[in-house]
Amino acid sequence: MPIKKILVVDDSPTERLALSELLVKNGYQVVTAENGDEAVAKSKQEMPDLILMDVVMPGTNGYQATRAISREPSTINIPVIICTSKSLETDKIWGMRQGAHDYMVKPLDHAVLLDKIKALNS
């Protein structure tokens, strides 16, 4: 399934804007969410082709939101790439166990991120 619509989840307006601009410039439609609860709701409403998920957010964190999305029948097939400053190997393992498709550490290498998105298209 081609990646067209991407849900960007981050509590930082700066991060959301930077990722949104990068993705729009590369031809993707972008929807944003500020926290995990909003991410879970928008994943059901918008049915994005991919979710870029921050971890450290108020309320429902990115791990919890990823787990909810990856276990919900209507959103189970939406890949989640966790994009976070949490760089320990245990953080990555935990993120993958919650159902993430991939894990990237901030600051994000935009070329690597775009390559990962393109790889999901094939």
Coordinates of C-alpha atoms in Angstrom, one line a residue:
M1 CA 0.0 0.0 0.0
P2 CA 1.6 3.3 -1.0
I3 CA 2.3 5.8 1.7
K4 CA 0.4 9.0 1.0
K5 CA -1.0 10.3 4.3
I6 CA 1.2 10.5 7.4
L7 CA 0.2 11.2 10.9
V8 CA 2.9 13.2 12.8
V9 CA 2.5 12.9 16.6
D10 CA 4.7 15.2 18.8
D11 CA 3.9 17.5 21.7
S12 CA 6.5 20.0 20.3
P13 CA 5.0 22.5 17.8
T14 CA 8.5 23.0 16.4
E15 CA 9.0 19.3 15.8
R16 CA 5.5 18.9 14.2
L17 CA 6.1 21.8 11.9
A18 CA 9.6 20.7 10.9
L19 CA 8.4 17.2 10.1
S20 CA 5.3 18.4 8.4
E21 CA 7.2 20.8 6.1
L22 CA 9.7 18.0 5.2
L23 CA 6.9 15.5 4.4
V24 CA 4.7 18.0 2.4
K25 CA 7.8 19.1 0.4
N26 CA 8.3 15.4 -0.5
G27 CA 4.7 14.9 -1.7
Y28 CA 3.0 13.5 1.4
Q29 CA -0.3 14.6 3.0
V30 CA 0.2 15.3 6.7
V31 CA -2.1 15.2 9.6
T32 CA -0.8 16.1 13.1
A33 CA -1.6 15.2 16.7
E34 CA -0.2 16.8 19.9
N35 CA -0.4 13.8 22.2
G36 CA -1.0 10.0 22.5
D37 CA -4.8 10.3 23.0
E38 CA -5.2 12.5 20.0
A39 CA -2.9 10.1 18.0
V40 CA -5.2 7.1 18.8
A41 CA -8.3 9.1 17.9
K42 CA -6.9 10.5 14.6
S43 CA -5.5 7.1 13.6
K44 CA -9.1 5.9 13.5
Q45 CA -10.6 9.0 12.0
E46 CA -8.0 9.7 9.3
M47 CA -6.7 6.2 8.6
P48 CA -3.2 7.4 7.8
D49 CA -0.8 5.2 5.8
L50 CA 2.0 5.7 8.4
I51 CA 2.4 7.2 11.9
L52 CA 5.5 9.0 13.1
M53 CA 5.2 8.8 16.9
D54 CA 7.1 10.7 19.6
V55 CA 7.4 9.0 23.0
V56 CA 7.7 11.6 25.7
M57 CA 4.4 13.5 25.7
P58 CA 1.9 14.5 28.5
G59 CA -0.9 12.0 29.2
T60 CA -0.8 9.0 27.0
N61 CA 2.8 8.5 25.9
G62 CA 4.0 7.3 22.5
Y63 CA 4.6 3.7 23.7
Q64 CA 1.0 3.5 25.1
A65 CA -0.4 5.1 21.9
T66 CA 1.6 2.7 19.7
R67 CA 0.4 -0.3 21.7
A68 CA -3.3 0.9 21.4
I69 CA -3.0 1.6 17.6
S70 CA -1.2 -1.7 16.9
R71 CA -3.8 -3.7 18.8
E72 CA -6.9 -2.0 17.5
P73 CA -8.5 -4.1 14.7
S74 CA -9.2 -1.0 12.5
T75 CA -5.7 0.4 12.8
I76 CA -3.6 -2.7 13.2
N77 CA -2.1 -2.5 9.7
I78 CA -0.9 1.1 10.0
P79 CA 2.9 1.1 10.5
V80 CA 4.3 3.2 13.3
I81 CA 7.8 4.6 13.3
I82 CA 8.8 5.9 16.8
C83 CA 10.8 9.1 16.6
T84 CA 12.2 10.0 20.0
S85 CA 15.1 11.3 22.0
K86 CA 15.1 8.1 24.0
S87 CA 18.2 6.4 22.7
L88 CA 18.9 3.5 25.0
E89 CA 18.7 0.0 23.5
T90 CA 16.0 -0.9 26.1
D91 CA 13.9 2.0 24.9
K92 CA 14.1 0.7 21.4
I93 CA 13.3 -2.9 22.4
W94 CA 10.3 -1.7 24.4
G95 CA 9.1 0.5 21.5
M96 CA 9.3 -2.5 19.1
R97 CA 7.4 -4.7 21.6
Q98 CA 4.6 -2.1 21.6
G99 CA 4.1 -2.7 17.9
A100 CA 6.3 -0.2 16.3
H101 CA 7.5 -1.0 12.8
D102 CA 10.8 1.0 13.3
Y103 CA 12.6 3.3 15.8
M104 CA 14.5 6.5 15.1
V105 CA 16.4 8.6 17.6
K106 CA 16.2 12.5 17.5
P107 CA 17.6 14.6 16.0
L108 CA 16.2 12.8 13.0
D109 CA 18.3 12.3 9.9
H110 CA 15.7 13.5 7.3
A111 CA 17.3 11.5 4.5
V112 CA 17.2 8.3 6.5
L113 CA 13.6 9.0 7.5
L114 CA 12.6 9.5 3.9
D115 CA 14.4 6.3 2.8
K116 CA 12.5 4.4 5.5
I117 CA 9.2 5.8 4.3
K118 CA 10.1 4.9 0.6
A119 CA 11.0 1.4 1.7
L120 CA 7.5 1.0 3.2
N121 CA 6.1 1.9 -0.3
S122 CA 7.8 -1.1 -2.0

